[in-house]
Each structure stands twice: as C-alpha cells, then as structure tokens.
PDB file of C-alpha atoms in Angstrom:
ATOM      1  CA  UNK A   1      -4.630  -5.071   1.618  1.00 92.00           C
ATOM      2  CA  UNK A   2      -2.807  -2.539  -0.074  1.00 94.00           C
ATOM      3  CA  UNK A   3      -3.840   0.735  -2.029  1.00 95.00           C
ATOM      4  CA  UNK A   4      -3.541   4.348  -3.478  1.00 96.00           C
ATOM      5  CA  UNK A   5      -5.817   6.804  -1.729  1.00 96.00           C
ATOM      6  CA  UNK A   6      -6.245   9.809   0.224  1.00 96.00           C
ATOM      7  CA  UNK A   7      -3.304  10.220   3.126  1.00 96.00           C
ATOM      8  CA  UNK A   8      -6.529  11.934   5.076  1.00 96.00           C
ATOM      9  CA  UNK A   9      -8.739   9.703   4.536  1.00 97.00           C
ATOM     10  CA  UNK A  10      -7.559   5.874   4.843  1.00 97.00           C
ATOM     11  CA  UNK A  11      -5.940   5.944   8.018  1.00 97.00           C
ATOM     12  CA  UNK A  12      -9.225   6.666   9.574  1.00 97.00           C
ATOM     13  CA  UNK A  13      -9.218   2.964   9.136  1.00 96.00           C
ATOM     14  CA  UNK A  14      -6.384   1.886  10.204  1.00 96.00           C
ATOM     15  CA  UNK A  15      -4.231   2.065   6.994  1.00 97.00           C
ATOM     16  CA  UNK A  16      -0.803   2.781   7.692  1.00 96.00           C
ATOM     17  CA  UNK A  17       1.801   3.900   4.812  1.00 96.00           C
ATOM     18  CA  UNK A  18       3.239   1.229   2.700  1.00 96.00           C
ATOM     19  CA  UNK A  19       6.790   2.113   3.340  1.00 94.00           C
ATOM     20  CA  UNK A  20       6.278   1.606   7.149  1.00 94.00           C
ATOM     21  CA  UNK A  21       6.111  -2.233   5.992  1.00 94.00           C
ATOM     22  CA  UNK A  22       8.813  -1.356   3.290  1.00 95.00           C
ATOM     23  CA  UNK A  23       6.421  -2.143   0.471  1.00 96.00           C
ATOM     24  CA  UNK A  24       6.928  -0.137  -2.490  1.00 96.00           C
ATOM     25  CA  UNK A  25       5.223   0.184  -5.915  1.00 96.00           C
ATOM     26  CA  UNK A  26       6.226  -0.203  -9.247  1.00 95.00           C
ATOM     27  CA  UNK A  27       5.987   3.470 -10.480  1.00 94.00           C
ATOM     28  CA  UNK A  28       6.275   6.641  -8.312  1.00 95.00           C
ATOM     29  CA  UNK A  29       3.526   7.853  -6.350  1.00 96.00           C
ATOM     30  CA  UNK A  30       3.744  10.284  -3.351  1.00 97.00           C
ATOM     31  CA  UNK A  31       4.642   8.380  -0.263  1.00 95.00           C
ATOM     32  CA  UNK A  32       2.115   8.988   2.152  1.00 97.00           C
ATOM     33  CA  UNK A  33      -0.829   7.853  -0.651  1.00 98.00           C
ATOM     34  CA  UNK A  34       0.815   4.009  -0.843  1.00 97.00           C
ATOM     35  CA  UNK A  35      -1.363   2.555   1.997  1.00 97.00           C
ATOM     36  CA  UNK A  36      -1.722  -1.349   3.513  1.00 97.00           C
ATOM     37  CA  UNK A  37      -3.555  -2.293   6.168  1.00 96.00           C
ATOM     38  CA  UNK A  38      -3.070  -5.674   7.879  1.00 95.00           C
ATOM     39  CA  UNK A  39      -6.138  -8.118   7.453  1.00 94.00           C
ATOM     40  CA  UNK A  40      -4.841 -10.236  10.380  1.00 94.00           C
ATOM     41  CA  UNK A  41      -2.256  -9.110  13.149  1.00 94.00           C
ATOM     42  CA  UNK A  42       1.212  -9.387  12.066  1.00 93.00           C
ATOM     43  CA  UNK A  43      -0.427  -9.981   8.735  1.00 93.00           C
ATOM     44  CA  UNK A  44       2.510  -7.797   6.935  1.00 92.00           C
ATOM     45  CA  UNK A  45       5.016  -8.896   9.533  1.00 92.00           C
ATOM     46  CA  UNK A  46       8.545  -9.243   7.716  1.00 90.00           C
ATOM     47  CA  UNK A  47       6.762  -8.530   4.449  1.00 87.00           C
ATOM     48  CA  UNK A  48       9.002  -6.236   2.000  1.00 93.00           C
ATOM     49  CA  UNK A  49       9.000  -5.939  -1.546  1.00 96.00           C
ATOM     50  CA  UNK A  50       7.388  -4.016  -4.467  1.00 95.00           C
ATOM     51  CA  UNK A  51       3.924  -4.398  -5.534  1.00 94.00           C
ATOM     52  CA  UNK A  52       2.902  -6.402  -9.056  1.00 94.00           C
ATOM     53  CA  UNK A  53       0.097  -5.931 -10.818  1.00 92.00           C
ATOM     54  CA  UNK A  54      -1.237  -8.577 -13.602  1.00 94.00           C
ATOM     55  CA  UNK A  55       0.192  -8.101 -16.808  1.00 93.00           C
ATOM     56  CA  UNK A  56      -3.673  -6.646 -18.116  1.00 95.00           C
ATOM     57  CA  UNK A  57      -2.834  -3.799 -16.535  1.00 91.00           C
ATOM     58  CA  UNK A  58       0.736  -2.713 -18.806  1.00 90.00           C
ATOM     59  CA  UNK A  59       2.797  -2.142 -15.808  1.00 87.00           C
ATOM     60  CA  UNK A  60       6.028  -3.494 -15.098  1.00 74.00           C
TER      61      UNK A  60
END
C-alpha cells in the first residue's frame, strides 16, 4: 500500500518511506511523506518504479 501522509504519524504503523523501496511519484512531494507499507513480507521486494494514478485523476 502506498500513500502521502504525515512522516510522524504513518510509521507508527509500520510505513516505511517510499524511496527505501525506490518507489517514486509522479510529481514532487517531500520525501519522507511518500510512504508504502508491505501487505505481505517481501511484498515490495525488488519493486521500483514511479507511481500511476488513473487517468480521472489529470496526472501524468
């Protein structure tokens, strides 16, 4: 699962920064608010690659 939110907040969870898994997103955003979290272990293993978001939503 990926997302935007607090950098104080989300790793209570277990969210880790998106560029530890060297996911990025399509627009800039400061780094430590890009958050993933893997749903299953290794879940984000060898994953890398920018995010994309359905065309509804006008981003590139």
């Amino acid at each position: 699962m990926i997302l935007i939110g607090h950098e104080e907040y989300y790793p209570k969870f277990g969210y880790k920064k998106t560029s530890n898994f060297g996911i990025s997103f399509p627009f800039e955003i400061p780094e430590e608010n890009g958050m993933a979290i893997e749903l299953v272990k290794d879940g984000l293993k060898n994953i890398k690659g920018r995010v994309k978001y359905p065309k509804e939503f006008g981003i590139d």
